[in-house]
Amino acid sequence: MRSSRVCQFAAITMLLLFCLPLLPVVSASGNGLLMDSNSLQINGDLEVGQGDINVTIDVQAHDVSAIGSINFTLVEGMNTIVASDNISLNLTSGEIITVQFNVSMLPVGQYTLDLQLYGSVGIASQNHTDHLNQFVKRLAPANPVLGDQNTWVLTPVNFDTGEASGNLSFRDGDIGWVVIPVTNSGEVAWNGSLGFNLQGGSENYLNV
């Protein structure tokens, strides 16, 4: 009797093993609309001054035909929406389209870009997702600023040695150094020259 049960168990086990490859495989991702995060392009990001930005991204219907929409928002700070749009989607199985959003004359500053799919949304995996957000920034132009005059340092110099003379004042014919703080309040490098003259004399320039 025990031997018969063992043989029956072995037969059932073998039957299950043979049947496993025939069972349908459930996909761990896909089955609807998903964005390809690798395809995201933002033209105008990290460019200088007020200007346009252009956002494109690929959306695909994985495994099945799918209907839905993609929502675009651009937020300044915590919750100030500066631009928004919504595009309807109706894709056949496997179809890929490139969706585009444009914002004109975006001011200097940092923003949060948010893309969200709605409707027949698939199961996210790796670079395919139903939601994306990313920082977008327009850089402040270079803006050189001279320090206040009370921060300037004037140093009389010995004409013969070129070293500080130790004098407390300048006299006619004296030479000297002047140290003037120059800061750049912009977000990009500045290269230029500083012009100066003494008592209406000829203009002198120093590359900075």
XYZ file of C-alpha atoms in Angstrom:
208
model
C 0.000 0.000 0.000
C 2.766 2.461 0.948
C 4.665 1.663 -2.239
C 1.543 2.402 -4.277
C 1.132 5.822 -2.609
C 4.756 6.661 -3.278
C 4.368 5.821 -6.951
C 1.124 7.830 -7.148
C 2.839 10.885 -5.544
C 5.756 10.594 -7.963
C 3.395 10.446 -10.913
C 1.507 13.556 -9.778
C 4.776 15.421 -9.195
C 6.039 14.575 -12.673
C 2.698 15.643 -14.174
C 2.962 19.044 -12.472
C 6.544 19.499 -13.643
C 5.545 18.775 -17.233
C 2.602 21.192 -17.004
C 4.557 24.153 -15.574
C 6.067 25.306 -18.893
C 2.566 25.310 -20.386
C 1.103 27.717 -17.818
C 0.719 31.367 -18.904
C 3.538 33.684 -17.743
C 2.359 36.808 -15.909
C 4.325 39.901 -16.938
C 5.999 41.758 -14.058
C 5.751 45.060 -15.936
C 4.005 46.736 -18.849
C 0.299 46.163 -19.548
C -0.500 49.793 -20.326
C 0.883 53.293 -20.875
C 4.393 54.034 -19.612
C 6.973 56.775 -20.192
C 10.572 55.954 -21.122
C 12.623 58.036 -18.679
C 15.747 57.577 -20.834
C 14.046 59.500 -23.654
C 13.367 62.637 -21.583
C 14.930 65.744 -23.157
C 14.719 69.303 -21.802
C 16.028 71.926 -24.194
C 16.686 75.281 -22.538
C 17.574 73.812 -19.152
C 20.656 75.455 -17.554
C 20.768 78.148 -20.230
C 21.383 81.794 -19.340
C 18.664 84.376 -18.800
C 14.955 84.327 -19.500
C 14.088 81.971 -22.342
C 12.073 79.093 -23.756
C 12.174 75.450 -22.678
C 11.067 72.469 -24.716
C 10.282 69.097 -23.092
C 9.926 65.828 -25.043
C 9.414 62.248 -23.844
C 8.397 58.919 -25.407
C 5.198 57.176 -24.271
C 4.471 53.533 -25.199
C 1.466 51.234 -24.861
C 2.986 48.031 -23.480
C 1.318 44.680 -24.307
C -2.182 46.148 -24.842
C -3.910 49.051 -26.563
C -4.365 51.874 -24.084
C -6.266 55.140 -23.674
C -5.281 57.859 -21.234
C -3.500 61.187 -20.924
C -0.214 62.737 -19.860
C -0.227 65.756 -17.564
C 2.586 68.343 -17.504
C 3.182 70.915 -14.773
C 6.058 73.276 -14.032
C 6.169 74.492 -10.444
C 8.179 77.312 -8.861
C 8.984 76.907 -5.188
C 6.600 74.704 -3.237
C 3.320 75.114 -5.098
C 3.309 78.010 -7.593
C 2.324 76.545 -10.975
C 3.863 78.594 -13.794
C 2.835 76.290 -16.683
C 0.607 73.255 -17.205
C -0.780 71.166 -20.068
C -2.583 67.868 -20.699
C -2.427 65.693 -23.828
C -4.830 62.827 -24.594
C -3.366 59.443 -25.588
C -4.899 56.599 -27.624
C -2.232 54.047 -28.568
C -2.358 50.574 -30.062
C -0.335 47.777 -28.460
C 3.389 48.446 -28.884
C 2.888 51.933 -30.340
C 5.338 54.664 -29.270
C 4.768 58.406 -29.615
C 6.902 61.399 -28.656
C 5.002 63.948 -26.576
C 6.127 67.574 -26.549
C 5.527 70.498 -24.169
C 6.720 74.095 -24.642
C 7.052 77.006 -22.226
C 7.891 80.457 -23.617
C 10.049 83.083 -21.909
C 10.551 81.275 -18.621
C 12.148 83.709 -16.112
C 15.457 83.047 -14.369
C 15.000 80.620 -11.478
C 14.684 76.970 -10.479
C 11.529 74.956 -11.160
C 10.218 71.415 -10.717
C 9.015 69.615 -13.838
C 6.319 66.980 -13.191
C 4.987 64.449 -15.740
C 2.127 62.096 -14.782
C 0.242 59.471 -16.800
C -3.470 58.792 -16.245
C -5.898 56.206 -17.635
C -4.752 52.743 -18.745
C -1.424 52.996 -16.950
C 1.005 50.059 -16.961
C 3.190 48.589 -14.233
C 6.462 50.509 -13.870
C 9.866 48.841 -14.187
C 13.450 50.093 -14.590
C 13.350 53.093 -16.960
C 9.621 52.753 -17.762
C 7.363 54.683 -15.391
C 4.044 56.480 -15.045
C 5.483 59.454 -13.084
C 8.567 61.638 -13.451
C 9.827 64.821 -11.815
C 13.031 66.754 -12.362
C 14.536 70.169 -11.643
C 14.677 72.716 -14.478
C 16.733 75.911 -14.168
C 17.306 79.140 -16.083
C 20.600 80.674 -14.948
C 21.069 84.280 -13.865
C 23.420 86.178 -16.245
C 26.822 87.333 -15.029
C 26.503 90.530 -12.975
C 29.796 92.082 -11.773
C 29.415 94.455 -8.829
C 32.071 96.773 -7.334
C 32.424 96.833 -3.577
C 31.480 99.987 -1.667
C 34.170 102.651 -1.551
C 34.625 102.123 2.170
C 35.918 98.622 1.321
C 38.607 99.899 -1.074
C 42.187 99.728 0.195
C 44.649 102.424 -1.007
C 48.369 101.809 -0.431
C 51.090 104.437 -1.240
C 54.085 102.843 -2.983
C 57.755 103.854 -3.149
C 58.449 104.857 -6.765
C 61.996 103.477 -6.738
C 61.395 100.116 -5.039
C 57.777 99.398 -6.000
C 57.085 98.445 -2.396
C 54.641 99.959 0.087
C 56.109 103.237 1.342
C 54.291 103.335 4.649
C 53.054 106.882 3.968
C 49.583 107.690 5.234
C 48.657 109.905 2.285
C 49.365 110.507 -1.411
C 51.229 113.501 -2.800
C 51.582 114.707 -6.368
C 53.720 112.258 -8.309
C 53.227 109.381 -5.868
C 52.194 105.971 -7.084
C 50.168 103.392 -5.241
C 48.008 100.291 -5.220
C 44.270 100.155 -4.891
C 42.428 96.956 -3.985
C 38.751 96.973 -5.000
C 36.490 93.992 -4.243
C 34.560 92.783 -7.314
C 31.833 90.172 -6.925
C 29.673 88.366 -9.463
C 26.063 87.929 -8.325
C 25.177 85.931 -11.465
C 25.299 82.165 -11.914
C 27.776 82.038 -14.797
C 31.403 83.130 -15.056
C 32.255 86.725 -15.954
C 35.360 87.918 -17.796
C 35.893 91.597 -18.447
C 37.881 94.683 -17.525
C 37.706 97.366 -14.860
C 38.125 100.971 -16.010
C 39.350 103.718 -13.691
C 40.885 107.188 -13.720
C 42.296 109.681 -11.218
C 40.702 113.127 -10.977
C 39.347 113.057 -14.505
C 42.607 111.857 -16.072
C 42.927 109.301 -18.843
C 40.990 106.054 -18.452
C 42.956 102.963 -17.467
C 41.724 99.386 -17.805
C 42.564 96.248 -15.909
C 41.475 92.805 -17.088
C 39.651 90.875 -14.390
